mmCIF file of C-alpha atoms and ligand atoms in Angstrom:
data_model
loop_
_atom_site.group_PDB
_atom_site.id
_atom_site.type_symbol
_atom_site.label_atom_id
_atom_site.label_comp_id
_atom_site.label_asym_id
_atom_site.label_seq_id
_atom_site.Cartn_x
_atom_site.Cartn_y
_atom_site.Cartn_z
ATOM 1 C CA MET A 1 13.845 12.628 -18.188
ATOM 2 C CA LYS A 2 17.360 11.562 -17.204
ATOM 3 C CA LYS A 3 18.812 13.544 -20.101
ATOM 4 C CA ARG A 4 16.719 16.591 -19.132
ATOM 5 C CA GLY A 5 17.805 16.246 -15.497
ATOM 6 C CA GLU A 6 14.163 15.808 -14.447
ATOM 7 C CA LYS A 7 13.755 13.490 -11.456
ATOM 8 C CA ILE A 8 11.473 10.468 -11.854
ATOM 9 C CA ALA A 9 8.795 9.867 -9.185
ATOM 10 C CA MET A 10 7.743 6.252 -8.721
ATOM 11 C CA LEU A 11 5.457 4.643 -6.119
ATOM 12 C CA THR A 12 4.122 1.162 -5.646
ATOM 13 C CA ALA A 13 0.432 0.436 -6.255
ATOM 14 C CA TYR A 14 -1.565 -2.743 -5.932
ATOM 15 C CA ASP A 15 -5.238 -1.834 -6.380
ATOM 16 C CA PHE A 16 -7.574 0.192 -8.599
ATOM 17 C CA SER A 17 -8.748 2.869 -6.147
ATOM 18 C CA LEU A 18 -5.341 4.037 -4.923
ATOM 19 C CA ALA A 19 -3.685 3.679 -8.340
ATOM 20 C CA ARG A 20 -6.339 6.043 -9.747
ATOM 21 C CA ILE A 21 -5.419 8.705 -7.171
ATOM 22 C CA LEU A 22 -1.658 8.342 -7.778
ATOM 23 C CA ASP A 23 -2.143 8.558 -11.538
ATOM 24 C CA ALA A 24 -4.358 11.652 -11.176
ATOM 25 C CA ALA A 25 -1.620 13.240 -9.033
ATOM 26 C CA GLY A 26 0.838 12.827 -11.919
ATOM 27 C CA ILE A 27 3.066 9.989 -10.744
ATOM 28 C CA ASP A 28 5.541 8.947 -13.476
ATOM 29 C CA ILE A 29 5.793 5.212 -12.757
ATOM 30 C CA LEU A 30 3.582 2.837 -10.785
ATOM 31 C CA LEU A 31 5.335 -0.304 -9.641
ATOM 32 C CA VAL A 32 3.127 -3.278 -8.890
ATOM 33 C CA GLY A 33 5.746 -4.521 -6.468
ATOM 34 C CA ASP A 34 5.953 -7.959 -4.954
ATOM 35 C CA SER A 35 5.907 -5.969 -1.692
ATOM 36 C CA ALA A 36 2.169 -6.686 -2.147
ATOM 37 C CA SER A 37 3.125 -9.921 -0.405
ATOM 38 C CA ASN A 38 3.919 -7.864 2.728
ATOM 39 C CA VAL A 39 1.552 -4.915 2.665
ATOM 40 C CA MET A 40 -1.494 -6.473 1.005
ATOM 41 C CA ALA A 41 -1.281 -10.095 2.128
ATOM 42 C CA GLY A 42 0.565 -9.767 5.449
ATOM 43 C CA HIS A 43 3.422 -12.160 4.682
ATOM 44 C CA GLU A 44 6.763 -11.608 6.380
ATOM 45 C CA THR A 45 8.683 -11.689 3.081
ATOM 46 C CA THR A 46 8.019 -11.194 -0.635
ATOM 47 C CA LEU A 47 8.617 -14.874 -1.383
ATOM 48 C CA PRO A 48 5.092 -16.330 -1.070
ATOM 49 C CA ILE A 49 3.274 -14.139 -3.620
ATOM 50 C CA THR A 50 2.377 -16.012 -6.819
ATOM 51 C CA LEU A 51 2.353 -15.037 -10.473
ATOM 52 C CA ASP A 52 -1.474 -15.282 -10.530
ATOM 53 C CA GLN A 53 -1.702 -12.930 -7.538
ATOM 54 C CA MET A 54 0.703 -10.429 -9.160
ATOM 55 C CA ILE A 55 -1.404 -10.494 -12.323
ATOM 56 C CA TYR A 56 -4.555 -9.816 -10.265
ATOM 57 C CA HIS A 57 -2.938 -6.763 -8.613
ATOM 58 C CA ALA A 58 -1.419 -5.570 -11.897
ATOM 59 C CA SER A 59 -4.662 -5.753 -13.864
ATOM 60 C CA SER A 60 -6.440 -3.731 -11.125
ATOM 61 C CA VAL A 61 -3.743 -1.038 -11.378
ATOM 62 C CA VAL A 62 -3.734 -0.993 -15.183
ATOM 63 C CA ARG A 63 -7.507 -0.386 -15.244
ATOM 64 C CA ALA A 64 -6.961 2.752 -13.127
ATOM 65 C CA VAL A 65 -4.155 4.336 -15.098
ATOM 66 C CA GLN A 66 -4.361 6.963 -17.828
ATOM 67 C CA ARG A 67 -0.811 8.266 -18.017
ATOM 68 C CA ALA A 68 1.676 6.487 -15.714
ATOM 69 C CA LEU A 69 4.001 3.706 -16.839
ATOM 70 C CA VAL A 70 3.011 0.462 -15.096
ATOM 71 C CA VAL A 71 5.866 -1.906 -14.181
ATOM 72 C CA VAL A 72 5.189 -5.299 -12.592
ATOM 73 C CA ASP A 73 7.550 -7.388 -10.457
ATOM 74 C CA LEU A 74 8.209 -10.929 -11.610
ATOM 75 C CA PRO A 75 7.602 -12.788 -8.338
ATOM 76 C CA PHE A 76 10.016 -15.212 -6.682
ATOM 77 C CA GLY A 77 10.035 -18.569 -8.445
ATOM 78 C CA SER A 78 8.590 -17.284 -11.714
ATOM 79 C CA TYR A 79 11.888 -16.560 -13.511
ATOM 80 C CA GLN A 80 14.911 -18.018 -11.728
ATOM 81 C CA GLY A 81 14.582 -21.492 -13.265
ATOM 82 C CA ASN A 82 15.646 -20.601 -16.799
ATOM 83 C CA SER A 83 15.160 -17.939 -19.462
ATOM 84 C CA LYS A 84 12.173 -19.758 -21.006
ATOM 85 C CA GLU A 85 10.351 -19.706 -17.679
ATOM 86 C CA ALA A 86 11.226 -16.005 -17.322
ATOM 87 C CA LEU A 87 9.857 -15.290 -20.787
ATOM 88 C CA ASN A 88 6.638 -17.255 -20.175
ATOM 89 C CA SER A 89 6.010 -15.446 -16.883
ATOM 90 C CA SER A 90 6.630 -12.054 -18.509
ATOM 91 C CA ILE A 91 4.284 -12.862 -21.377
ATOM 92 C CA ARG A 92 1.551 -13.877 -18.917
ATOM 93 C CA ILE A 93 1.959 -10.565 -17.044
ATOM 94 C CA MET A 94 1.843 -8.494 -20.244
ATOM 95 C CA LYS A 95 -1.050 -10.430 -21.821
ATOM 96 C CA GLU A 96 -3.247 -10.891 -18.748
ATOM 97 C CA SER A 97 -2.715 -7.554 -16.972
ATOM 98 C CA GLY A 98 -2.013 -5.084 -19.782
ATOM 99 C CA ALA A 99 1.056 -3.717 -17.954
ATOM 100 C CA HIS A 100 3.873 -1.951 -19.804
ATOM 101 C CA ALA A 101 7.027 -3.604 -18.431
ATOM 102 C CA VAL A 102 8.373 -6.135 -15.943
ATOM 103 C CA LYS A 103 10.976 -5.832 -13.177
ATOM 104 C CA MET A 104 13.370 -8.545 -12.036
ATOM 105 C CA GLU A 105 15.837 -8.803 -9.168
ATOM 106 C CA GLY A 106 19.412 -9.831 -9.874
ATOM 107 C CA GLY A 107 22.596 -9.111 -11.804
ATOM 108 C CA ARG A 108 24.707 -11.074 -14.282
ATOM 109 C CA GLU A 109 22.959 -14.349 -13.335
ATOM 110 C CA ILE A 110 19.719 -13.209 -15.018
ATOM 111 C CA LYS A 111 21.339 -11.691 -18.149
ATOM 112 C CA ASP A 112 20.071 -14.496 -20.440
ATOM 113 C CA SER A 113 16.539 -14.116 -19.128
ATOM 114 C CA ILE A 114 16.593 -10.343 -19.630
ATOM 115 C CA GLU A 115 17.752 -10.754 -23.239
ATOM 116 C CA ARG A 116 15.133 -13.407 -23.962
ATOM 117 C CA ILE A 117 12.315 -11.298 -22.476
ATOM 118 C CA LEU A 118 13.508 -8.270 -24.452
ATOM 119 C CA SER A 119 13.594 -10.323 -27.645
ATOM 120 C CA ALA A 120 9.828 -10.783 -27.215
ATOM 121 C CA GLY A 121 9.398 -7.001 -27.034
ATOM 122 C CA VAL A 122 8.858 -6.746 -23.297
ATOM 123 C CA PRO A 123 10.745 -3.898 -21.551
ATOM 124 C CA VAL A 124 12.684 -4.928 -18.439
ATOM 125 C CA MET A 125 13.594 -2.893 -15.352
ATOM 126 C CA GLY A 126 16.444 -4.286 -13.232
ATOM 127 C CA HIS A 127 16.816 -4.286 -9.432
ATOM 128 C CA LEU A 128 20.143 -4.458 -7.547
ATOM 129 C CA GLY A 129 21.378 -3.882 -3.999
ATOM 130 C CA LEU A 130 19.044 -5.183 -1.332
ATOM 131 C CA THR A 131 16.944 -7.603 -3.351
ATOM 132 C CA PRO A 132 14.232 -8.833 -0.947
ATOM 133 C CA GLN A 133 13.648 -12.111 -2.833
ATOM 134 C CA SER A 134 17.165 -13.123 -1.637
ATOM 135 C CA ILE A 135 16.553 -12.216 1.999
ATOM 136 C CA TYR A 136 17.375 -15.716 3.227
ATOM 137 C CA LYS A 137 20.743 -15.526 1.450
ATOM 138 C CA PHE A 138 21.492 -12.082 2.988
ATOM 139 C CA GLY A 139 19.989 -13.033 6.363
ATOM 140 C CA THR A 140 19.223 -9.381 7.167
ATOM 141 C CA TYR A 141 17.698 -6.206 5.660
ATOM 142 C CA VAL A 142 20.781 -4.036 6.420
ATOM 143 C CA VAL A 143 22.430 -1.754 3.833
ATOM 144 C CA ARG A 144 24.109 -3.714 0.989
ATOM 145 C CA ALA A 145 27.392 -3.097 -0.872
ATOM 146 C CA LYS A 146 29.185 -1.223 1.900
ATOM 147 C CA GLU A 147 32.290 -3.346 1.337
ATOM 148 C CA GLU A 148 34.465 -2.819 -1.741
ATOM 149 C CA VAL A 149 34.031 -6.311 -3.210
ATOM 150 C CA GLU A 150 30.225 -6.156 -3.158
ATOM 151 C CA ALA A 151 30.236 -2.520 -4.334
ATOM 152 C CA ASN A 152 32.451 -3.369 -7.339
ATOM 153 C CA ARG A 153 30.261 -6.332 -8.227
ATOM 154 C CA LEU A 154 27.141 -4.135 -8.046
ATOM 155 C CA LEU A 155 28.740 -1.537 -10.321
ATOM 156 C CA GLU A 156 29.682 -4.245 -12.839
ATOM 157 C CA ASP A 157 26.177 -5.728 -12.641
ATOM 158 C CA ALA A 158 24.627 -2.311 -13.302
ATOM 159 C CA HIS A 159 26.715 -2.030 -16.487
ATOM 160 C CA ILE A 160 25.783 -5.582 -17.525
ATOM 161 C CA LEU A 161 22.053 -4.926 -17.017
ATOM 162 C CA ALA A 162 22.225 -1.665 -18.983
ATOM 163 C CA GLU A 163 24.165 -3.329 -21.809
ATOM 164 C CA SER A 164 21.681 -6.225 -21.821
ATOM 165 C CA GLY A 165 18.936 -3.702 -22.589
ATOM 166 C CA CYS A 166 17.222 -2.905 -19.276
ATOM 167 C CA PHE A 167 15.455 0.450 -19.673
ATOM 168 C CA ALA A 168 15.944 1.434 -16.010
ATOM 169 C CA LEU A 169 17.303 0.111 -12.758
ATOM 170 C CA VAL A 170 16.145 0.160 -9.122
ATOM 171 C CA LEU A 171 18.919 0.398 -6.525
ATOM 172 C CA GLU A 172 17.729 -0.529 -3.053
ATOM 173 C CA LYS A 173 19.404 0.324 0.250
ATOM 174 C CA ILE A 174 23.012 0.937 -0.784
ATOM 175 C CA PRO A 175 25.407 3.787 0.121
ATOM 176 C CA ALA A 176 24.451 7.082 -1.563
ATOM 177 C CA LYS A 177 27.985 7.535 -2.916
ATOM 178 C CA LEU A 178 27.888 4.222 -4.756
ATOM 179 C CA ALA A 179 24.385 4.876 -6.132
ATOM 180 C CA THR A 180 25.472 8.308 -7.399
ATOM 181 C CA ARG A 181 28.441 6.707 -9.147
ATOM 182 C CA VAL A 182 26.167 4.146 -10.830
ATOM 183 C CA ALA A 183 23.809 6.915 -11.980
ATOM 184 C CA HIS A 184 26.763 8.849 -13.473
ATOM 185 C CA GLU A 185 28.362 5.890 -15.222
ATOM 186 C CA VAL A 186 25.265 4.114 -16.516
ATOM 187 C CA LYS A 187 23.168 5.815 -19.182
ATOM 188 C CA ILE A 188 19.773 4.339 -18.189
ATOM 189 C CA PRO A 189 17.679 5.948 -15.402
ATOM 190 C CA ILE A 190 18.518 4.819 -11.876
ATOM 191 C CA ILE A 191 15.618 4.839 -9.401
ATOM 192 C CA GLY A 192 16.645 4.676 -5.759
ATOM 193 C CA ILE A 193 15.032 3.486 -2.558
ATOM 194 C CA GLY A 194 17.362 4.163 0.342
ATOM 195 C CA ALA A 195 20.079 5.030 -2.189
ATOM 196 C CA GLY A 196 20.351 8.800 -1.629
ATOM 197 C CA GLY A 197 19.572 11.825 -3.766
ATOM 198 C CA GLY A 198 22.250 11.463 -6.452
ATOM 199 C CA VAL A 199 20.189 9.087 -8.597
ATOM 200 C CA ASP A 200 17.641 9.855 -11.333
ATOM 201 C CA GLY A 201 14.460 9.122 -9.401
ATOM 202 C CA GLN A 202 12.968 7.787 -6.197
ATOM 203 C CA VAL A 203 10.551 5.006 -5.298
ATOM 204 C CA LEU A 204 8.759 4.279 -2.027
ATOM 205 C CA VAL A 205 6.292 1.616 -0.994
ATOM 206 C CA LEU A 206 2.918 3.405 -0.934
ATOM 207 C CA HIS A 207 1.765 1.960 2.393
ATOM 208 C CA ASP A 208 5.002 3.136 4.023
ATOM 209 C CA MET A 209 4.860 6.716 2.715
ATOM 210 C CA LEU A 210 1.174 6.987 3.668
ATOM 211 C CA GLY A 211 1.910 5.763 7.197
ATOM 212 C CA ILE A 212 -0.310 2.673 6.981
ATOM 213 C CA THR A 213 2.628 0.434 7.960
ATOM 214 C CA HIS A 214 3.423 2.585 10.982
ATOM 215 C CA GLU A 215 5.745 0.043 12.629
ATOM 216 C CA PHE A 216 8.259 0.132 9.713
ATOM 217 C CA ASN A 217 10.744 2.981 10.250
ATOM 218 C CA PRO A 218 13.887 2.769 8.098
ATOM 219 C CA ARG A 219 16.014 5.927 7.859
ATOM 220 C CA PHE A 220 15.242 6.384 4.146
ATOM 221 C CA LEU A 221 11.486 6.536 4.622
ATOM 222 C CA ARG A 222 9.710 9.891 4.534
ATOM 223 C CA ARG A 223 6.110 9.623 5.738
ATOM 224 C CA TYR A 224 3.663 11.999 4.072
ATOM 225 C CA MET A 225 0.643 10.913 6.129
ATOM 226 C CA ASN A 226 -0.123 8.911 9.219
ATOM 227 C CA LEU A 227 -3.026 6.911 7.884
ATOM 228 C CA PHE A 228 -2.769 4.167 10.503
ATOM 229 C CA ASP A 229 -3.800 6.660 13.175
ATOM 230 C CA ASP A 230 -6.272 8.531 10.948
ATOM 231 C CA ILE A 231 -8.079 5.389 9.771
ATOM 232 C CA LYS A 232 -8.089 3.970 13.295
ATOM 233 C CA ALA A 233 -9.611 7.212 14.638
ATOM 234 C CA ALA A 234 -12.251 7.246 11.882
ATOM 235 C CA THR A 235 -13.128 3.620 12.611
ATOM 236 C CA GLU A 236 -13.395 4.291 16.347
ATOM 237 C CA HIS A 237 -15.668 7.263 15.577
ATOM 238 C CA TYR A 238 -17.873 5.087 13.333
ATOM 239 C CA ILE A 239 -18.121 2.340 15.990
ATOM 240 C CA LYS A 240 -19.124 4.955 18.565
ATOM 241 C CA ASP A 241 -21.779 6.408 16.243
ATOM 242 C CA VAL A 242 -23.266 2.979 15.459
ATOM 243 C CA LYS A 243 -23.304 1.796 19.059
ATOM 244 C CA GLY A 244 -24.626 5.158 20.278
ATOM 245 C CA ARG A 245 -27.461 5.039 17.675
ATOM 246 C CA ASP A 246 -26.159 8.300 16.200
ATOM 247 C CA PHE A 247 -25.663 6.690 12.778
ATOM 248 C CA PRO A 248 -27.723 6.617 10.640
ATOM 249 C CA SER A 249 -29.563 9.875 11.291
ATOM 250 C CA GLU A 250 -32.965 10.811 9.873
ATOM 251 C CA LYS A 251 -31.232 12.349 6.863
ATOM 252 C CA GLU A 252 -29.206 9.220 6.198
ATOM 253 C CA GLN A 253 -32.154 6.885 5.691
ATOM 254 C CA TYR A 254 -34.955 6.370 3.125
HETATM 255 O O1 LIG B 301 8.336 -4.682 -4.425
HETATM 256 C C1 LIG B 301 8.649 -3.498 -4.242
HETATM 257 O O2 LIG B 301 7.919 -2.704 -3.637
HETATM 258 C C2 LIG B 301 9.937 -3.045 -4.767
HETATM 259 C C3 LIG B 301 10.376 -1.660 -4.376
HETATM 260 C C4 LIG B 301 10.887 -1.662 -2.989
HETATM 261 C C5 LIG B 301 11.366 -1.115 -5.334
HETATM 262 O O3 LIG B 301 10.600 -3.752 -5.441
#
């Protein structure tokens, strides 16, 4: 798709019912993101979600999918220890969920792990820029790599990840100019989130683009629905119907 100049559309998914709709719509990649920790479990960060929980979400998504590529995040603490731990976690994801690839956050420091996972035949997607598993190191969710030193390091890391064999790379919340440069220099597809339009594809967190997480309003987010308000209104309507003895009607009973 990168060679053809066709943009790649990726969304997160965590459950069977919604993944089935996204797949039917023709989404290219479904990411079982560790953002499940936020949007599904209500944690403040992505750190608490476990490997078992990621496998549960991933297997639900895999059962729904007929055509999309399913990529699963290696959660915090399941790969940073050493490359053997990274390999074991990846094998568990592939074996127990049936997913097609894993994603990991980090640059040169995870090169050994990427190579070891690849040697077992598991495709790896990289993730640079704002890497939410390192939020306590960054201290803030602001745009990364605005300064030259960090931008140069990111560019080098992108080359290292591509040379290590990553099949694609997510760039999160970095200046559009830098992301465009990475996409030009690096041969693998670059998928952006808050990284501008000069990259090879885009990803959004499903609950954000559907307007379920209505309090989250970063500049890069385009909302396609306002489901918080719609679901709330439907629920209020249902409550009214039940309390007013309007539901069920004659036709809705046996
Ligand atoms: O977990 C996630 O949803 C992600 C995307 C933001 C790329 O990693």
